[in-house]
Amino acid sequence: MKRILALACASALAVAACGTKGGGSEETGEGAGGVQAGVGVTDSEITLGVMTDQTGPFKNLSTGITHGNELWVKDVNASGGVCGRQIKLEIVDHGYKADTAKTLYPQIEPKVAGFVQVVGSPIMAALSSDLESDEATVTPASWSSELLGNPYVMVVGTTYDVEMIDGLSYLEEQGKIKDGDTVGHIYIDGEYGANGLRGARHYAQQHDLNLREVKITSSDNDLTNIVTGFKGEGVKAILLTTTPTQTGSVAAANEALGLNVPILGNNPTFDPLLHDSPAAGALDKLYVVASSVPFSADIPKMKEVAGKYEKAGYSEPPNAGVPYGYAVAEVWGAVLRKACENKDLTRAGIHKALQETTSADTGDLVAKLDFSQPGAPATRQVYVAQPDASVPGGMKYVKPLFESPEAKDYQAPHQGG
């Protein structure tokens, strides 16, 4: 449990200094409606943090997620807010730079009840110990199962390793690969790439695949030589845990070299702007696995969110980040309502409410989520999608939500028992 400060801070300066540092202390007190209120919560507002990438390699996906967050906030506030309080977002841009995030964190943390969005595996790695010591519940726009070792992390959707397992199962089901084949995996050095690779290794072991692994950095944008090497090795598929720019390079080389094998990517690997790139004509071999629905999906909740996006008048073209951001915020709404029912909107109360959330439903924007099992992904279901320049968001799903047998049996790194 979080310690309550024994002494009130004596001045405005001292109040600012108290914050949540020094072992995760939090000032609490009974607020409106008889609800305990903590950091980021007043009688009229609940403030949630957004640490996003507006200027780095994942800026388009991140912007979509932020717009989805904003659409939900507008909706919930119009209907009276949560627990009699309006929701407010505090947004900062770290540019996908861990050192920048470390500088920004102590500025934003004392203002927020938790974080509805923190983009990037490197950022989460840099902030993980701070988030845990501050007992701040956080939803990363990063889907590594390694993050689940932190009890305050709420991954909305499944994880990179499970995505890759489900995706490989789909390729085999479609006859695009078979047991014993050679496949190549290009992955970014770091937690993002390593977690996608973890899933590929698991599936390869189960199905006797010869997995050829190539590690790159996030700034390696011409991957033609790697694809050339894969052609020489006779790969039957290419797996990607990369940036969208790198995905475009692989797709273009796959076609130009006449390799023409299926390409399977984790959810951050695609950006609709690839339809306007030199790789535009080579995206037909790409399959993307993600727990969140493509923007173009013909399901009622997605059509509702799409209508809200159009009405909001955003200048950026939509992508899959929009429904995901809306879904994340909707899950946060469910957790905050549960905390309100428990009369506890402190950080400890929000964390307790998260652990009691066993079936968060977002109308299939993402699969139903169960956060009650520490260390385990909240779902193992994914959509499989392919690029399609003719639809909003630039991608359509080719298989609705499913969970492969291999994913169901998979043991995540921090999963108990």
Coordinates of C-alpha atoms in Angstrom, one line a residue:
M1 CA 0.0 0.0 0.0
K2 CA 1.1 3.6 -0.6
R3 CA 2.3 5.5 2.4
I4 CA 0.2 8.6 3.2
L5 CA 2.3 11.6 4.1
A6 CA 2.3 12.1 7.8
L7 CA 2.8 15.9 7.6
A8 CA 1.3 18.3 5.2
C9 CA 3.7 20.4 3.1
A10 CA 3.9 23.8 4.7
S11 CA 4.0 26.0 1.5
A12 CA 3.3 25.9 -2.2
L13 CA 7.0 25.2 -2.8
A14 CA 7.0 22.3 -0.4
V15 CA 3.8 20.9 -1.9
A16 CA 5.6 20.8 -5.3
A17 CA 8.5 19.1 -3.7
C18 CA 6.4 16.4 -2.0
G19 CA 5.2 14.9 -5.3
T20 CA 5.5 11.1 -5.4
K21 CA 9.2 10.7 -5.1
G22 CA 11.1 9.4 -2.1
G23 CA 9.6 5.9 -2.0
G24 CA 6.3 6.5 -3.7
S25 CA 4.5 8.8 -1.2
E26 CA 1.2 10.3 -2.2
E27 CA -0.9 13.0 -0.4
T28 CA -4.5 11.8 -0.2
G29 CA -7.7 13.1 1.2
E30 CA -11.5 12.6 0.9
G31 CA -12.8 14.6 -2.0
A32 CA -16.1 15.1 -3.9
G33 CA -18.6 12.2 -3.5
G34 CA -16.7 10.8 -0.5
V35 CA -13.9 9.5 -2.8
Q36 CA -10.3 9.4 -1.7
A37 CA -8.3 11.6 -4.1
G38 CA -4.6 11.4 -4.9
V39 CA -2.1 12.9 -7.4
G40 CA -3.8 14.2 -10.5
V41 CA -7.3 14.1 -9.0
T42 CA -9.3 17.1 -7.8
D43 CA -13.0 17.5 -7.0
S44 CA -13.6 18.5 -10.7
E45 CA -10.9 16.8 -12.8
I46 CA -8.9 13.6 -13.3
T47 CA -5.7 14.3 -15.2
L48 CA -4.0 11.5 -17.2
G49 CA -0.5 11.7 -18.8
V50 CA 0.4 11.2 -22.4
M51 CA 4.2 10.8 -23.2
T52 CA 4.1 10.4 -26.9
D53 CA 6.3 10.6 -30.1
Q54 CA 5.3 13.6 -32.2
T55 CA 8.6 14.1 -33.9
G56 CA 10.4 10.7 -34.1
P57 CA 10.2 7.5 -36.1
F58 CA 6.7 6.4 -34.8
K59 CA 5.1 9.9 -34.9
N60 CA 2.3 8.9 -37.2
L61 CA 1.1 6.0 -35.2
S62 CA 1.6 7.9 -32.0
T63 CA -0.4 10.9 -33.3
G64 CA -3.2 8.5 -34.2
I65 CA -3.2 7.0 -30.7
T66 CA -3.3 10.5 -29.2
H67 CA -6.2 11.5 -31.4
G68 CA -8.1 8.4 -30.3
N69 CA -7.4 9.3 -26.6
E70 CA -8.7 12.8 -27.3
L71 CA -11.9 11.6 -29.0
W72 CA -12.7 9.4 -26.0
V73 CA -12.0 12.3 -23.6
K74 CA -14.4 14.5 -25.6
D75 CA -17.1 11.9 -25.5
V76 CA -16.8 11.0 -21.8
N77 CA -16.7 14.6 -20.7
A78 CA -19.8 15.4 -22.8
S79 CA -21.6 12.7 -20.9
G80 CA -20.6 14.0 -17.5
G81 CA -17.1 12.6 -17.1
V82 CA -16.0 9.9 -14.7
C83 CA -16.9 9.9 -11.0
G84 CA -18.3 13.4 -11.4
R85 CA -15.0 14.7 -12.7
Q86 CA -13.9 15.8 -16.2
I87 CA -11.0 14.0 -17.8
K88 CA -8.0 16.1 -18.8
L89 CA -4.9 15.0 -20.8
E90 CA -1.4 16.3 -20.1
I91 CA 0.6 15.8 -23.3
V92 CA 4.4 15.9 -23.8
D93 CA 6.5 14.9 -26.8
H94 CA 9.7 12.9 -26.2
G95 CA 10.5 12.3 -29.8
Y96 CA 11.2 8.6 -29.1
K97 CA 14.3 9.6 -27.2
A98 CA 14.9 8.0 -23.8
D99 CA 17.0 10.8 -22.4
T100 CA 14.3 13.4 -23.3
A101 CA 11.7 11.2 -21.6
K102 CA 13.8 11.0 -18.5
T103 CA 13.9 14.8 -18.4
L104 CA 10.2 15.2 -19.1
Y105 CA 9.0 12.6 -16.6
P106 CA 9.6 14.6 -13.3
Q107 CA 7.8 17.5 -14.9
I108 CA 4.6 15.6 -15.8
E109 CA 4.5 12.9 -13.1
P110 CA 3.3 15.2 -10.2
K111 CA 0.4 16.4 -12.3
V112 CA -1.2 13.0 -13.3
A113 CA -3.1 10.1 -11.8
G114 CA -1.6 7.7 -14.3
F115 CA -0.5 7.5 -17.9
V116 CA -2.9 6.7 -20.6
Q117 CA -0.1 6.6 -23.2
V118 CA 3.7 6.2 -23.0
V119 CA 5.1 5.5 -26.5
G120 CA 8.1 3.2 -27.1
S121 CA 10.0 0.3 -25.6
P122 CA 13.2 2.4 -25.0
I123 CA 11.1 5.0 -23.2
M124 CA 9.4 2.4 -21.0
A125 CA 12.8 0.8 -20.2
A126 CA 14.1 4.2 -19.1
L127 CA 11.0 5.0 -17.0
S128 CA 10.0 1.6 -15.6
S129 CA 11.6 1.9 -12.2
D130 CA 10.3 5.5 -11.8
L131 CA 6.8 4.4 -12.7
E132 CA 6.9 1.5 -10.3
S133 CA 8.3 3.5 -7.4
D134 CA 5.7 6.2 -8.0
E135 CA 3.0 3.5 -8.3
A136 CA 1.7 5.1 -11.4
T137 CA -0.5 2.8 -13.6
V138 CA 0.7 3.2 -17.2
T139 CA -0.5 2.0 -20.6
P140 CA 2.5 1.7 -22.9
A141 CA 2.2 2.2 -26.6
S142 CA 4.7 -0.6 -26.6
W143 CA 3.6 -4.2 -26.5
S144 CA 6.5 -6.1 -25.1
S145 CA 5.6 -8.9 -22.7
E146 CA 8.8 -8.0 -20.7
L147 CA 6.9 -4.9 -19.5
L148 CA 4.5 -7.2 -17.6
G149 CA 7.1 -7.7 -14.9
N150 CA 6.0 -4.2 -13.7
P151 CA 2.7 -4.6 -11.9
Y152 CA 1.7 -1.1 -12.8
V153 CA 1.9 -1.7 -16.5
M154 CA -1.5 -2.1 -18.3
V155 CA -0.8 -3.5 -21.8
V156 CA -4.1 -3.0 -23.8
G157 CA -4.0 -5.8 -26.3
T158 CA -1.6 -8.6 -26.7
T159 CA 2.2 -8.5 -26.9
Y160 CA 4.8 -8.6 -29.7
D161 CA 5.8 -12.2 -29.0
V162 CA 2.2 -13.4 -29.1
E163 CA 1.5 -11.3 -32.2
M164 CA 4.3 -13.1 -34.0
I165 CA 3.2 -16.5 -32.8
D166 CA -0.4 -15.9 -34.0
G167 CA 0.9 -14.4 -37.3
L168 CA 3.1 -17.4 -38.1
S169 CA 0.2 -19.7 -37.3
Y170 CA -1.9 -17.7 -39.8
L171 CA 0.8 -18.0 -42.5
E172 CA 1.0 -21.8 -42.0
E173 CA -2.8 -22.1 -42.0
Q174 CA -2.9 -20.3 -45.3
G175 CA -0.2 -22.7 -46.8
K176 CA 2.3 -19.8 -47.1
I177 CA 4.9 -21.6 -45.0
K178 CA 5.2 -25.2 -43.7
D179 CA 7.0 -27.0 -41.0
G180 CA 10.8 -27.3 -41.7
D181 CA 10.9 -24.1 -43.8
T182 CA 13.6 -21.4 -43.5
V183 CA 12.3 -18.0 -42.5
G184 CA 14.2 -14.8 -41.9
H185 CA 13.5 -12.3 -39.0
I186 CA 14.7 -8.7 -39.1
Y187 CA 14.4 -7.0 -35.7
I188 CA 15.5 -3.8 -34.1
D189 CA 18.0 -4.1 -31.3
G190 CA 16.2 -3.5 -28.0
E191 CA 13.2 -4.7 -26.2
Y192 CA 10.8 -4.2 -29.1
G193 CA 12.8 -6.3 -31.5
A194 CA 13.8 -8.9 -28.9
N195 CA 10.2 -9.5 -27.9
G196 CA 9.0 -10.1 -31.4
L197 CA 12.0 -12.4 -31.9
R198 CA 11.0 -14.3 -28.7
G199 CA 7.7 -15.2 -30.3
A200 CA 9.3 -16.2 -33.6
R201 CA 11.7 -18.5 -31.8
H202 CA 8.9 -20.1 -29.8
Y203 CA 6.9 -20.9 -33.0
A204 CA 10.0 -22.0 -34.9
Q205 CA 10.9 -24.4 -32.1
Q206 CA 7.3 -25.8 -32.2
H207 CA 7.3 -26.3 -36.0
D208 CA 11.0 -27.0 -36.8
L209 CA 11.5 -23.8 -38.7
N210 CA 15.0 -22.7 -39.6
L211 CA 15.0 -19.2 -38.2
R212 CA 17.6 -16.8 -39.7
E213 CA 17.9 -13.8 -37.3
V214 CA 19.3 -10.3 -38.3
K215 CA 19.6 -7.5 -35.8
I216 CA 19.5 -3.9 -36.9
T217 CA 19.2 -0.4 -35.4
S218 CA 16.2 1.9 -35.7
S219 CA 18.2 4.1 -38.0
D220 CA 19.1 1.4 -40.6
N221 CA 16.7 2.3 -43.4
D222 CA 18.1 0.5 -46.4
L223 CA 17.7 -3.3 -45.8
T224 CA 18.3 -4.4 -49.4
N225 CA 21.5 -6.3 -48.6
I226 CA 19.7 -8.3 -45.8
V227 CA 16.9 -9.3 -48.2
T228 CA 19.5 -10.3 -50.8
G229 CA 21.1 -12.6 -48.1
F230 CA 17.7 -14.0 -47.3
K231 CA 17.1 -14.8 -51.0
G232 CA 20.4 -16.7 -51.0
E233 CA 19.3 -18.7 -48.0
G234 CA 16.0 -19.6 -49.6
V235 CA 13.7 -18.1 -47.0
K236 CA 10.0 -18.7 -47.4
A237 CA 8.9 -15.7 -45.4
I238 CA 10.3 -12.6 -43.8
L239 CA 9.4 -11.5 -40.3
L240 CA 9.7 -7.9 -39.2
T241 CA 9.8 -6.2 -35.9
T242 CA 10.9 -2.9 -37.4
T243 CA 9.9 0.7 -38.2
P244 CA 7.5 1.5 -41.1
T245 CA 10.4 2.9 -43.1
Q246 CA 12.3 -0.3 -42.7
T247 CA 9.2 -2.3 -43.7
G248 CA 9.0 -0.3 -46.9
S249 CA 12.6 -1.0 -47.7
V250 CA 12.1 -4.8 -47.2
A251 CA 8.9 -4.8 -49.2
A252 CA 10.5 -3.0 -52.1
A253 CA 13.6 -5.3 -52.1
N254 CA 11.4 -8.4 -51.8
E255 CA 9.7 -7.4 -55.1
A256 CA 12.8 -6.0 -56.9
L257 CA 14.9 -9.1 -56.2
G258 CA 12.1 -11.4 -57.3
L259 CA 11.9 -13.1 -53.9
N260 CA 8.2 -12.4 -53.5
V261 CA 7.7 -14.2 -50.2
P262 CA 5.1 -13.2 -47.6
I263 CA 6.2 -10.6 -45.0
L264 CA 4.8 -10.7 -41.5
G265 CA 5.1 -7.6 -39.3
N266 CA 4.3 -6.7 -35.7
N267 CA 1.8 -4.0 -35.3
P268 CA 4.1 -0.9 -35.4
T269 CA 5.7 -2.0 -38.7
F270 CA 3.0 -0.4 -41.0
D271 CA 2.1 3.2 -41.6
P272 CA -0.4 4.3 -44.3
L273 CA 2.2 6.7 -45.7
L274 CA 3.9 3.7 -47.2
H275 CA 1.2 3.8 -49.9
D276 CA 2.8 7.1 -51.0
S277 CA 6.4 5.7 -50.9
P278 CA 8.6 3.9 -53.4
A279 CA 7.4 0.6 -51.8
A280 CA 3.7 1.3 -52.6
G281 CA 3.5 -1.3 -55.4
A282 CA 5.2 -4.0 -53.3
L283 CA 3.0 -4.0 -50.2
D284 CA 0.7 -6.9 -51.3
K285 CA 2.9 -9.5 -49.6
L286 CA 2.7 -7.7 -46.2
Y287 CA 0.6 -9.1 -43.3
V288 CA 0.4 -7.1 -40.1
V289 CA -0.7 -8.7 -36.8
A290 CA -2.3 -6.6 -34.1
S291 CA -4.8 -6.8 -31.3
S292 CA -6.4 -3.5 -32.5
V293 CA -8.8 -3.3 -35.4
P294 CA -7.8 -1.5 -38.7
F295 CA -9.5 1.9 -39.1
S296 CA -11.5 0.6 -42.1
A297 CA -13.1 -2.4 -40.3
D298 CA -16.8 -2.9 -40.9
I299 CA -17.8 -3.3 -37.2
P300 CA -20.2 -1.0 -35.4
K301 CA -17.8 0.5 -32.8
M302 CA -15.1 1.2 -35.4
K303 CA -17.6 2.9 -37.7
E304 CA -18.7 5.0 -34.7
V305 CA -15.1 6.1 -33.9
A306 CA -14.4 6.7 -37.6
G307 CA -17.4 9.1 -37.7
K308 CA -16.1 10.9 -34.7
Y309 CA -12.7 11.2 -36.2
E310 CA -14.0 12.7 -39.4
K311 CA -16.3 15.1 -37.5
A312 CA -13.3 16.3 -35.3
G313 CA -11.6 17.6 -38.5
Y314 CA -8.0 16.3 -37.8
S315 CA -5.7 17.2 -40.6
E316 CA -3.7 13.9 -40.4
P317 CA -4.9 10.9 -42.3
P318 CA -6.3 8.2 -40.0
N319 CA -4.4 5.0 -39.1
A320 CA -4.9 2.0 -36.8
G321 CA -3.6 4.1 -33.9
V322 CA -7.0 6.0 -33.7
P323 CA -9.2 3.1 -32.7
Y324 CA -6.4 1.8 -30.5
G325 CA -6.1 5.1 -28.7
Y326 CA -9.9 5.3 -28.2
A327 CA -9.9 1.7 -26.9
V328 CA -7.1 2.4 -24.4
A329 CA -8.9 5.4 -23.1
E330 CA -12.1 3.4 -22.8
V331 CA -10.4 0.8 -20.8
W332 CA -9.0 3.5 -18.5
G333 CA -12.6 4.8 -18.2
A334 CA -13.6 1.3 -17.0
V335 CA -10.8 1.2 -14.5
L336 CA -11.5 4.7 -13.1
R337 CA -15.2 3.9 -12.7
K338 CA -14.3 0.8 -10.8
A339 CA -11.9 2.9 -8.6
C340 CA -14.8 5.4 -8.1
E341 CA -17.1 2.6 -7.0
N342 CA -14.4 1.6 -4.5
K343 CA -14.3 5.2 -3.3
D344 CA -10.6 5.4 -4.0
L345 CA -9.0 7.5 -6.8
T346 CA -5.5 7.4 -5.3
R347 CA -2.9 5.7 -7.4
A348 CA -3.1 2.7 -5.1
G349 CA -6.9 2.7 -5.7
I350 CA -6.5 2.9 -9.4
H351 CA -4.0 0.0 -9.4
K352 CA -6.4 -2.1 -7.3
A353 CA -9.2 -1.4 -9.7
L354 CA -7.0 -2.5 -12.6
Q355 CA -6.4 -5.8 -10.9
E356 CA -10.2 -6.3 -10.5
T357 CA -10.8 -5.7 -14.2
T358 CA -11.4 -9.1 -15.7
S359 CA -13.4 -8.4 -18.9
A360 CA -12.8 -4.9 -20.3
D361 CA -14.9 -4.7 -23.5
T362 CA -14.3 -2.1 -26.2
G363 CA -16.7 -3.4 -28.9
D364 CA -13.9 -5.3 -30.6
L365 CA -11.7 -2.3 -31.1
V366 CA -9.4 -4.7 -29.2
A367 CA -10.2 -8.1 -27.9
K368 CA -11.8 -8.4 -24.4
L369 CA -9.1 -7.9 -21.8
D370 CA -8.5 -9.6 -18.5
F371 CA -5.9 -7.8 -16.2
S372 CA -6.3 -10.1 -13.2
Q373 CA -3.4 -12.5 -14.0
P374 CA -0.1 -10.8 -13.1
G375 CA 2.6 -11.2 -15.8
A376 CA 0.2 -12.6 -18.4
P377 CA -1.0 -10.8 -21.6
A378 CA -4.5 -9.5 -21.1
T379 CA -5.5 -11.2 -24.4
R380 CA -3.9 -13.4 -27.0
Q381 CA -6.2 -12.6 -29.8
V382 CA -5.1 -10.6 -32.9
Y383 CA -6.4 -9.4 -36.2
V384 CA -4.4 -10.1 -39.4
A385 CA -4.5 -7.2 -41.8
Q386 CA -3.1 -6.2 -45.2
P387 CA -2.3 -2.8 -46.7
D388 CA -5.1 -1.5 -49.0
A389 CA -4.7 2.1 -50.3
S390 CA -8.4 2.2 -51.3
V391 CA -9.7 2.2 -47.7
P392 CA -9.5 4.8 -44.8
G393 CA -6.5 4.0 -42.7
G394 CA -4.8 2.2 -45.6
M395 CA -5.3 -1.3 -44.2
K396 CA -8.0 -3.9 -44.1
Y397 CA -8.3 -7.1 -42.0
V398 CA -8.2 -10.4 -43.7
K399 CA -8.8 -12.5 -40.5
P400 CA -11.0 -11.4 -37.6
L401 CA -9.9 -11.8 -34.0
F402 CA -8.5 -15.2 -33.3
E403 CA -6.1 -17.0 -30.9
S404 CA -3.8 -19.8 -32.2
P405 CA -3.2 -22.9 -30.2
E406 CA 0.5 -22.1 -30.0
A407 CA -0.3 -18.6 -28.5
K408 CA -2.8 -20.1 -26.0
D409 CA -0.1 -22.5 -24.7
Y410 CA 2.7 -19.9 -24.7
Q411 CA 4.2 -18.9 -21.4
A412 CA 5.1 -15.2 -21.2
P413 CA 8.4 -14.3 -19.5
H414 CA 6.8 -13.0 -16.3
Q415 CA 3.7 -15.2 -16.2
G416 CA 3.2 -17.0 -12.9
G417 CA 2.6 -20.7 -12.6

